[in-house]
């Protein structure tokens, strides 16, 4: 179980303040307050739009979008973030006040912030501010009172500051932080392979037998959640706290049995049902693995399995993917943090929204390993820029895509999977560069040849803004740098985010999607009924 905070949107307001966390971690809250991030119908998979491999530019895809009603509406905080407790164990907590890191975090608002993951099961909370009082073993009421007092003091301090105090760290501290990052990665790998963990790795209940030498079944876990809810309700500050769980792993047979037992007992107790997903075993991974459509589609099957159990007991209950990584064991250097990993990430966002998952929490925003969005030197990685574009351009309403291909007959005997994936949403209504009624497409082309798309129906003869994301540098798909419409994306010298400039395309022009790339395409002034109102 992790700690979850909701962060508001970046709207100009002198009165806005970040809300409190949804669990008693006030010492962490006080530090994270300046991280305020300001800014259903049946199952649909990406439609196959090309079945003629090797026929360069012989296929013209006709594309239209249903604009009357959305097929789904996901949470405003759909793309959210996670921090791992290892940042406390290794002394990284101090660096969360870095101005550069706060700027990067604010760019991905609005979002939930989950504090959980590895080491959560070995994390203990103590009142270190006054150790003398803790001698003799005070009960839980004492600690809850301290947490409440801390939160009140934090709010008062924020009022006096009229904003967030941002710390400036000298270069020597950044050097120390880089050393700690490398050391932490070695520690985690050692624990991962030896299956021996130190008290301060996984919060999945189905792994307790391996981690602790004992098992927790779904029914017992459900009873524990009910008891936790009853403990929180009498406390003023937590009486309206949301509860999420059981945060299971991959939905195999034993895990599905655990989820079934949990939902039967406590399905109505949790506000959303959560699980985690990892695509690849980090010990064996190649760059081409990230381009395998069979791998991209594994998530869809998991979604259906979990939805089946949830809808059996609590139809319509929200489902969150509370932790997603491309590769396990902390990720793989030059792969998990490269441009190639973005195909999995962008497809994950499209597929989850399309199948009705309310929130996805990315593990992790910043910490050890290589699955994060920001590296050890506070530099944004390709998945960060992809997430930033998604936040700026994509709204919560999902639209149905209709395609038709004019193509030659495919070669007999070959199975062609969906290598061209197209998703459509209403454009983010907080983006004032586009009027309400605009539509944003995001497209993944895994083919080795470019593809042509002709906008038809309601999209015909509309002006389009292109945001094409490609690798930058000699490393190709392994590059940790990206370019937007041919211009490299880097933070500005003053520590601010760069302007994301689109490339306007002439009205009625055919979209040409380069091979092995991904991009966003805003179709302006469609006046889509589904997108005109919030």
Coordinates of C-alpha atoms in Angstrom, one line a residue:
X1 CA 0.0 0.0 0.0
X2 CA 1.4 3.4 -1.0
X3 CA 0.8 7.0 0.1
X4 CA -1.1 8.9 -2.5
X5 CA -1.3 12.7 -2.9
X6 CA -3.4 14.7 -5.4
X7 CA -1.7 17.7 -7.0
X8 CA -3.8 20.5 -8.5
X9 CA -3.4 22.0 -11.8
X10 CA -1.1 25.0 -12.6
X11 CA -3.7 27.7 -12.9
X12 CA -2.8 31.3 -11.9
X13 CA -4.2 31.7 -8.5
X14 CA -2.9 33.3 -5.4
X15 CA -5.2 31.2 -3.2
X16 CA -4.4 27.7 -4.5
X17 CA -2.7 25.4 -2.1
X18 CA -1.8 21.7 -2.5
X19 CA -4.1 19.3 -0.6
X20 CA -3.0 17.0 2.0
X21 CA -1.7 13.5 1.4
X22 CA -4.1 10.6 1.8
X23 CA -2.0 8.8 4.4
X24 CA -0.1 9.7 7.6
X25 CA 3.3 10.7 6.3
X26 CA 3.5 14.3 7.4
X27 CA 7.2 14.6 7.5
X28 CA 7.2 13.7 3.8
X29 CA 4.2 15.9 3.1
X30 CA 6.0 19.0 4.5
X31 CA 8.8 18.5 2.0
X32 CA 6.7 17.6 -0.9
X33 CA 4.2 20.5 -0.5
X34 CA 6.2 22.7 -3.0
X35 CA 6.0 19.8 -5.5
X36 CA 2.4 21.0 -6.2
X37 CA 1.9 20.0 -9.7
X38 CA 0.0 22.8 -11.1
X39 CA -0.8 22.0 -14.3
X40 CA -17.8 3.3 -21.3
X41 CA -18.4 1.2 -23.8
X42 CA -17.0 -2.2 -24.8
X43 CA -13.4 -3.1 -25.1
X44 CA -11.6 -1.5 -28.0
X45 CA -8.1 -2.4 -29.2
X46 CA -6.1 -0.3 -31.6
X47 CA -7.5 -1.1 -35.0
X48 CA -5.3 -2.8 -37.6
X49 CA -4.7 -0.4 -40.4
X50 CA -2.0 -2.0 -42.5
X51 CA -1.5 -5.5 -43.7
X52 CA 0.9 -5.1 -46.6
X53 CA 4.5 -5.4 -45.3
X54 CA 7.3 -4.5 -47.7
X55 CA 5.1 -2.5 -50.0
X56 CA 6.5 1.0 -49.5
X57 CA 4.0 3.7 -49.8
X58 CA 1.5 1.4 -51.5
X59 CA -1.1 1.9 -48.7
X60 CA -3.2 5.0 -48.2
X61 CA -5.0 4.9 -44.8
X62 CA -8.3 6.8 -44.6
X63 CA -8.9 8.0 -41.0
X64 CA -12.0 9.4 -39.4
X65 CA -13.0 9.9 -35.7
X66 CA -16.4 9.7 -34.1
X67 CA -17.0 13.2 -32.7
X68 CA -20.5 13.0 -31.3
X69 CA -19.9 11.1 -28.0
X70 CA -16.7 9.9 -26.2
X71 CA -16.4 6.2 -25.8
X72 CA -14.6 6.7 -22.4
X73 CA -13.8 9.5 -20.0
X74 CA -10.8 8.9 -17.8
X75 CA -9.6 10.8 -14.7
X76 CA -8.2 14.3 -15.2
X77 CA -5.1 13.0 -13.4
X78 CA -4.9 9.9 -15.7
X79 CA -1.1 10.1 -16.1
X80 CA 0.3 10.2 -12.6
X81 CA 3.6 9.6 -10.9
X82 CA 5.3 7.5 -8.2
X83 CA 8.3 8.0 -5.9
X84 CA 10.0 5.0 -4.3
X85 CA 10.7 4.9 -0.5
X86 CA 14.4 4.2 -1.4
X87 CA 14.8 8.0 -1.7
X88 CA 14.5 8.2 2.1
X89 CA 16.8 5.2 2.8
X90 CA 19.5 6.6 0.6
X91 CA 19.2 10.3 1.5
X92 CA 17.6 11.5 -1.7
X93 CA 14.8 13.2 0.0
X94 CA 16.8 16.4 0.4
X95 CA 17.0 16.7 -3.4
X96 CA 13.3 16.9 -3.9
X97 CA 13.6 20.6 -3.2
X98 CA 15.8 21.1 -6.3
X99 CA 14.3 23.9 -8.4
X100 CA 15.1 22.0 -11.6
X101 CA 13.3 18.9 -10.3
X102 CA 10.3 20.9 -9.1
X103 CA 10.0 22.5 -12.6
X104 CA 10.1 19.0 -14.2
X105 CA 7.4 17.7 -11.8
X106 CA 5.2 20.7 -12.3
X107 CA 5.2 20.1 -16.1
X108 CA 3.4 16.8 -15.6
X109 CA 0.5 18.3 -13.6
X110 CA -2.3 17.7 -12.8
X111 CA -1.4 14.3 -11.2
X112 CA -1.5 12.1 -8.2
X113 CA 1.8 11.4 -6.5
X114 CA 2.1 7.9 -5.0
X115 CA 4.7 7.3 -2.4
X116 CA 5.3 3.5 -2.5
X117 CA 6.9 0.6 -4.2
X118 CA 10.2 -1.2 -3.3
X119 CA 11.1 -1.2 0.4
X120 CA 7.6 -0.1 1.5
X121 CA 7.1 -3.3 3.4
X122 CA 10.3 -2.6 5.4
X123 CA 9.6 1.1 6.1
X124 CA 8.9 2.2 9.7
X125 CA 7.5 5.6 10.8
X126 CA 8.9 7.1 14.0
X127 CA 8.6 10.5 15.7
X128 CA 12.2 11.5 15.5
X129 CA 11.5 15.2 16.3
X130 CA 11.1 14.3 20.0
X131 CA 12.6 10.9 20.7
X132 CA 12.1 11.3 24.5
X133 CA 8.4 11.2 24.1
X134 CA 8.5 8.0 22.1
X135 CA 10.2 6.1 24.9
X136 CA 7.8 3.8 26.6
X137 CA 5.9 3.0 23.3
X138 CA 3.1 5.6 22.9
X139 CA 0.1 4.3 21.1
X140 CA -1.1 5.1 17.5
X141 CA -3.2 8.0 18.7
X142 CA -0.1 9.8 19.8
X143 CA 1.5 9.5 16.4
X144 CA -1.7 10.4 14.5
X145 CA -1.9 13.6 16.6
X146 CA 1.7 14.5 15.7
X147 CA 0.9 13.9 12.0
X148 CA -2.1 16.2 12.2
X149 CA -0.1 18.9 14.0
X150 CA 2.6 18.7 11.4
X151 CA 0.1 19.1 8.6
X152 CA -1.5 22.2 10.2
X153 CA 1.9 23.7 10.8
X154 CA 2.8 23.1 7.2
X155 CA -0.3 24.8 5.9
X156 CA 0.4 27.9 8.2
X157 CA 4.0 28.0 7.0
X158 CA 2.8 27.9 3.4
X159 CA 0.4 30.8 4.0
X160 CA 3.2 32.9 5.4
X161 CA 5.5 32.2 2.5
X162 CA 2.9 33.0 -0.1
X163 CA 4.3 30.1 -2.2
X164 CA 6.9 27.4 -2.1
X165 CA 10.5 27.8 -0.9
X166 CA 12.8 26.3 -3.4
X167 CA 16.3 25.2 -2.3
X168 CA 19.4 25.8 -4.3
X169 CA 22.0 23.0 -4.1
X170 CA 25.7 23.6 -4.9
X171 CA 27.5 21.4 -7.4
X172 CA 29.2 19.3 -4.7
X173 CA 25.8 18.1 -3.5
X174 CA 24.8 17.0 -7.0
X175 CA 28.0 15.1 -7.2
X176 CA 27.2 13.3 -3.9
X177 CA 23.7 12.6 -5.2
X178 CA 25.2 10.9 -8.3
X179 CA 27.4 8.7 -6.2
X180 CA 24.4 7.7 -4.0
X181 CA 22.4 6.9 -7.1
X182 CA 25.0 4.4 -8.4
X183 CA 25.5 2.9 -4.9
X184 CA 21.7 2.5 -4.5
X185 CA 21.3 0.7 -7.8
X186 CA 24.0 -1.8 -6.7
X187 CA 22.2 -2.4 -3.4
X188 CA 18.9 -3.0 -5.1
X189 CA 20.4 -5.4 -7.6
X190 CA 22.1 -7.3 -4.8
X191 CA 18.8 -7.6 -2.9
X192 CA 16.9 -8.6 -6.1
X193 CA 19.2 -11.5 -7.0
X194 CA 19.8 -12.7 -3.4
X195 CA 16.2 -12.4 -2.4
X196 CA 17.4 -11.0 1.0
X197 CA 16.2 -7.6 2.1
X198 CA 17.3 -5.2 4.8
X199 CA 14.7 -3.5 7.0
X200 CA 14.4 0.1 6.4
X201 CA 10.5 -5.5 -2.0
X202 CA 7.5 -5.6 -3.4
X203 CA 4.0 -4.5 -2.1
X204 CA 2.3 -7.2 -4.0
X205 CA 0.4 -9.4 -1.5
X206 CA 0.8 -12.5 -3.7
X207 CA 4.6 -12.2 -3.2
X208 CA 4.5 -12.2 0.6
X209 CA 5.3 -15.9 0.7
X210 CA 8.6 -15.3 -1.1
X211 CA 9.4 -12.1 0.8
X212 CA 8.3 -13.0 4.3
X213 CA 7.9 -16.7 4.4
X214 CA 4.1 -16.5 4.9
X215 CA 1.1 -16.0 2.7
X216 CA -1.8 -13.5 2.8
X217 CA -5.0 -14.7 1.1
X218 CA -7.4 -12.4 -0.5
X219 CA -10.1 -12.7 2.1
X220 CA -7.7 -11.9 5.0
X221 CA -6.3 -8.9 3.0
X222 CA -9.9 -7.7 2.4
X223 CA -10.6 -7.9 6.2
X224 CA -7.4 -5.9 6.9
X225 CA -8.6 -3.1 4.5
X226 CA -12.0 -3.0 6.2
X227 CA -10.3 -2.6 9.6
X228 CA -8.0 0.1 8.2
X229 CA -11.0 2.0 6.9
X230 CA -12.6 1.8 10.3
X231 CA -9.5 3.1 12.0
X232 CA -9.3 6.1 9.6
X233 CA -12.9 7.3 9.7
X234 CA -13.0 8.6 13.3
X235 CA -9.9 10.8 12.7
X236 CA -10.9 14.1 11.3
X237 CA -8.1 14.6 8.8
X238 CA -8.5 11.0 7.4
X239 CA -12.3 10.6 7.6
X240 CA -12.6 11.3 3.8
X241 CA -9.3 9.7 2.8
X242 CA -9.5 7.4 -0.2
X243 CA -8.3 3.8 0.0
X244 CA -6.8 1.9 -2.9
X245 CA -5.8 -1.7 -3.3
X246 CA -4.9 -4.5 -3.3
X247 CA -2.1 -3.6 -5.7
X248 CA -1.6 -7.1 -7.1
X249 CA 1.0 -8.2 -9.6
X250 CA 0.5 -9.9 -13.0
X251 CA -3.0 -11.5 -13.0
X252 CA -2.0 -15.1 -13.3
X253 CA -4.1 -17.9 -11.8
X254 CA -3.0 -17.5 -8.1
X255 CA -3.2 -13.7 -8.3
X256 CA -6.7 -13.8 -9.8
X257 CA -7.7 -16.0 -6.9
X258 CA -6.3 -13.5 -4.5
X259 CA -8.1 -10.6 -6.2
X260 CA -11.4 -12.6 -6.2
X261 CA -11.2 -13.2 -2.5
X262 CA -10.3 -9.6 -1.9
X263 CA -13.2 -8.2 -4.0
X264 CA -15.7 -10.6 -2.4
X265 CA -14.9 -9.2 1.1
X266 CA -13.7 -5.6 0.5
X267 CA -14.7 -4.6 -3.0
X268 CA -17.0 -1.9 -1.8
X269 CA -14.4 -0.6 0.7
X270 CA -11.7 0.6 -1.8
X271 CA -12.2 3.6 -4.0
X272 CA -10.3 2.0 -6.9
X273 CA -8.9 -1.5 -7.5
X274 CA -5.2 -1.4 -8.3
X275 CA -2.6 -3.7 -9.9
X276 CA 1.0 -3.4 -11.3
X277 CA 2.5 -4.4 -14.6
X278 CA 6.0 -5.0 -15.9
X279 CA 6.5 -5.8 -19.6
X280 CA 10.0 -7.3 -19.7
X281 CA 12.4 -9.3 -17.5
X282 CA 15.2 -6.8 -17.2
X283 CA 17.9 -9.4 -17.3
X284 CA 17.3 -10.4 -20.9
X285 CA 16.3 -7.4 -23.1
X286 CA 17.2 -6.1 -26.5
X287 CA 16.3 -2.9 -28.2
X288 CA 14.0 -4.7 -30.7
X289 CA 12.0 -6.1 -27.8
X290 CA 10.4 -2.7 -27.4
X291 CA 9.1 -2.9 -31.0
X292 CA 7.3 -6.3 -30.7
X293 CA 3.6 -5.9 -31.1
X294 CA 3.0 -9.2 -29.3
X295 CA 4.6 -7.6 -26.2
X296 CA 2.6 -4.4 -26.6
X297 CA -0.6 -6.5 -26.5
X298 CA 0.1 -8.4 -23.3
X299 CA -1.3 -5.5 -21.3
X300 CA -4.7 -5.7 -23.0
X301 CA -5.2 -9.3 -21.9
X302 CA -4.4 -8.4 -18.3
X303 CA -6.9 -5.6 -18.3
X304 CA -9.7 -7.9 -19.4
X305 CA -8.8 -10.5 -16.7
X306 CA -8.9 -7.8 -13.9
X307 CA -12.1 -6.2 -15.3
X308 CA -13.8 -9.5 -15.3
X309 CA -13.2 -10.1 -11.6
X310 CA -13.9 -6.5 -10.5
X311 CA -17.2 -6.3 -12.5
X312 CA -18.4 -9.6 -10.9
X313 CA -18.5 -8.0 -7.5
X314 CA -18.6 -4.2 -8.0
X315 CA -19.7 -3.3 -11.5
X316 CA -18.3 0.0 -12.6
X317 CA -15.6 0.2 -9.9
X318 CA -12.7 2.3 -11.0
X319 CA -9.5 0.4 -11.8
X320 CA -6.0 1.9 -11.6
X321 CA -2.7 0.6 -13.0
X322 CA -0.8 1.7 -9.8
X323 CA 2.7 1.0 -11.0
X324 CA 4.0 0.3 -14.6
X325 CA 7.6 -0.2 -15.7
X326 CA 9.0 -1.4 -19.0
X327 CA 11.7 -3.7 -17.5
X328 CA 12.1 -5.3 -14.1
X329 CA 15.1 -5.2 -11.7
X330 CA 15.5 -1.5 -11.9
X331 CA 15.5 -1.4 -15.7
X332 CA 18.3 -1.8 -18.3
X333 CA 20.8 1.0 -19.0
X334 CA 20.6 2.4 -22.5
X335 CA 17.3 0.6 -23.1
X336 CA 14.7 1.3 -20.4
X337 CA 15.8 5.0 -20.5
X338 CA 16.0 5.3 -24.2
X339 CA 13.8 6.5 -27.1
X340 CA 12.9 2.8 -27.9
X341 CA 11.1 2.4 -24.5
X342 CA 8.7 5.1 -25.5
X343 CA 6.8 2.9 -27.8
X344 CA 5.7 0.7 -24.9
X345 CA 4.9 3.8 -22.7
X346 CA 2.8 5.6 -25.3
X347 CA 1.0 2.5 -26.3
X348 CA 0.3 1.8 -22.6
X349 CA -1.3 5.2 -22.2
X350 CA -3.4 4.7 -25.3
X351 CA -4.5 1.2 -24.5
X352 CA -5.4 1.9 -20.9
X353 CA -7.6 4.9 -21.7
X354 CA -9.2 3.0 -24.5
X355 CA -10.1 0.1 -22.3
X356 CA -11.4 2.2 -19.4
X357 CA -8.6 2.2 -16.9
X358 CA -9.1 5.4 -14.9
X359 CA -5.5 6.2 -13.8
X360 CA -2.0 5.0 -14.6
X361 CA 0.9 5.7 -12.2
X362 CA 4.3 5.7 -13.8
X363 CA 7.1 4.1 -11.7
X364 CA 9.1 6.2 -11.2
X365 CA 9.4 9.9 -11.6
X366 CA 12.9 10.1 -10.1
X367 CA 15.1 7.7 -8.2
X368 CA 17.4 4.7 -8.8
X369 CA 17.5 2.4 -11.8
X370 CA 16.6 3.2 -15.4
X371 CA 12.8 3.1 -15.6
X372 CA 12.4 6.6 -14.4
X373 CA 11.4 9.8 -16.3
X374 CA 14.3 12.0 -14.9
X375 CA 17.8 10.7 -14.6
X376 CA 20.3 10.9 -11.7
X377 CA 21.6 14.3 -13.0
X378 CA 18.1 15.8 -13.1
X379 CA 17.9 15.5 -16.9
X380 CA 14.6 14.6 -18.5
X381 CA 14.7 11.3 -20.4
X382 CA 12.7 10.5 -23.6
X383 CA 9.7 9.2 -21.7
X384 CA 9.5 12.5 -19.8
X385 CA 9.2 14.5 -23.0
X386 CA 6.6 12.0 -24.2
X387 CA 4.7 12.4 -21.0
X388 CA 5.0 16.2 -21.2
X389 CA 3.5 16.2 -24.7
X390 CA 0.7 13.9 -23.6
X391 CA -0.1 16.1 -20.6
X392 CA -0.2 19.3 -22.8
X393 CA -2.2 17.9 -25.7
X394 CA -4.4 15.0 -24.5
X395 CA -7.7 15.4 -22.7
X396 CA -9.6 12.8 -20.6
X397 CA -12.3 12.1 -23.3
X398 CA -11.4 9.1 -25.5
X399 CA -12.8 9.0 -29.1
X400 CA -13.5 6.0 -31.4
X401 CA -11.2 5.8 -34.4
X402 CA -12.4 4.5 -37.8
X403 CA -9.9 3.5 -40.5
X404 CA -10.0 2.0 -44.0
X405 CA -7.0 1.0 -46.1
X406 CA -6.6 1.1 -49.9
X407 CA -4.0 -1.6 -50.3
X408 CA -2.6 -4.5 -52.3
X409 CA -3.4 -8.0 -51.2
X410 CA -1.0 -9.1 -48.4
X411 CA 1.3 -12.0 -48.9
X412 CA -0.3 -15.4 -48.1
X413 CA 0.8 -17.3 -45.0
X414 CA 2.0 -14.3 -43.0
X415 CA 0.4 -13.1 -39.8
X416 CA 0.6 -9.3 -39.6
X417 CA -0.1 -7.7 -36.2
X418 CA -0.9 -4.0 -35.6
X419 CA 2.3 -2.2 -36.3
X420 CA 0.5 1.1 -36.9
X421 CA -1.5 2.2 -33.9
X422 CA -3.8 5.2 -33.8
X423 CA -5.5 6.7 -30.7
X424 CA -7.8 9.8 -30.5
X425 CA -8.8 12.1 -27.7
X426 CA -10.4 15.4 -27.3
X427 CA -7.6 18.0 -27.1
X428 CA -6.7 19.1 -23.5
X429 CA -9.2 21.9 -22.8
X430 CA -6.6 23.6 -20.5
X431 CA -4.3 24.1 -23.6
X432 CA -5.2 27.6 -24.6
X433 CA -3.5 27.3 -28.0
X434 CA -6.5 25.2 -29.2
X435 CA -10.2 26.0 -29.1
X436 CA -12.6 23.5 -27.6
X437 CA -13.7 21.0 -30.2
X438 CA -10.2 20.2 -31.4
X439 CA -9.0 16.6 -31.6
X440 CA -5.6 15.1 -30.9
X441 CA -4.4 11.9 -32.5
X442 CA -1.3 10.1 -31.3
X443 CA 0.2 7.6 -33.7
X444 CA 2.8 4.9 -33.3
X445 CA 4.5 3.6 -36.5
X446 CA 6.5 0.4 -35.9
X447 CA 6.9 -0.3 -39.6
X448 CA 10.3 0.1 -41.3
X449 CA 8.6 2.2 -43.9
X450 CA 6.7 5.5 -43.7
X451 CA 2.9 5.4 -43.8
X452 CA 0.5 7.8 -45.3
X453 CA -2.8 8.8 -43.6
X454 CA -5.5 10.8 -45.3
X455 CA -7.9 12.5 -42.9
X456 CA -11.5 11.9 -43.9
X457 CA -15.1 12.6 -42.7
X458 CA -15.2 15.3 -40.0
X459 CA -11.4 15.6 -40.1
X460 CA -11.2 16.4 -43.8
X461 CA -9.5 19.6 -44.9
X462 CA -8.7 20.7 -41.4
X463 CA -5.5 22.4 -40.3
X464 CA -3.2 20.0 -38.4
X465 CA -0.4 20.8 -35.9
X466 CA 2.3 18.1 -35.9
X467 CA 4.4 17.2 -32.8
X468 CA 6.7 14.5 -34.2
X469 CA 9.1 12.9 -31.6
X470 CA 12.2 11.3 -33.0
X471 CA 15.6 10.2 -31.4
X472 CA 18.4 12.7 -31.4
X473 CA 22.0 11.8 -31.9
X474 CA 24.0 8.9 -33.3
X475 CA 22.6 6.3 -30.9
X476 CA 19.3 5.9 -32.9
X477 CA 16.7 4.1 -30.9
X478 CA 19.0 3.8 -27.9
X479 CA 19.3 7.6 -27.7
X480 CA 18.5 9.3 -24.4
X481 CA 17.8 12.5 -26.2
X482 CA 14.9 13.4 -28.5
X483 CA 14.0 16.0 -31.1
X484 CA 10.6 17.6 -31.7
X485 CA 9.9 18.3 -35.3
X486 CA 13.7 18.3 -35.9
X487 CA 14.7 20.4 -33.0
X488 CA 16.4 18.9 -29.9
X489 CA 14.5 19.1 -26.7
X490 CA 16.5 20.3 -23.7
X491 CA 15.8 22.4 -20.7
X492 CA 16.5 26.2 -21.1
X493 CA 19.6 27.6 -19.5
X494 CA 17.5 29.3 -16.8
X495 CA 16.1 26.0 -15.7
X496 CA 12.7 26.3 -17.4
X497 CA 11.0 23.9 -19.8
X498 CA 11.3 24.7 -23.5
X499 CA 8.4 25.8 -25.6
X500 CA 6.9 22.8 -27.5
X501 CA 6.5 24.3 -30.9
X502 CA 4.3 22.4 -33.4
X503 CA 4.8 22.2 -37.2
X504 CA 1.7 23.4 -39.0
X505 CA 0.6 21.2 -41.9
X506 CA -1.5 22.5 -44.8
X507 CA -5.2 21.8 -44.6
X508 CA -6.1 18.7 -46.5
X509 CA -2.5 17.5 -46.6
X510 CA -1.8 13.8 -46.2
X511 CA 0.0 12.9 -43.0
X512 CA 3.3 11.1 -43.6
X513 CA 4.4 9.1 -40.6
X514 CA 8.2 8.3 -40.7
X515 CA 9.3 4.7 -40.0
X516 CA 9.7 3.6 -36.3
X517 CA 8.5 6.9 -34.8
X518 CA 5.7 8.3 -32.7
X519 CA 4.0 11.6 -32.7
X520 CA 0.9 13.8 -31.8
X521 CA -1.3 15.5 -34.3
X522 CA -3.8 18.1 -33.3
X523 CA -6.6 18.5 -35.7
X524 CA -7.8 22.1 -35.2
X525 CA -11.3 23.5 -35.3
X526 CA -13.2 20.2 -35.8
X527 CA -16.0 21.5 -33.6
X528 CA -16.4 18.0 -32.2
X529 CA -19.6 17.9 -30.1
X530 CA -17.9 15.4 -27.7
X531 CA -15.1 17.9 -27.1
X532 CA -16.9 21.2 -26.8
X533 CA -18.0 20.7 -23.2
X534 CA -16.2 19.5 -20.1

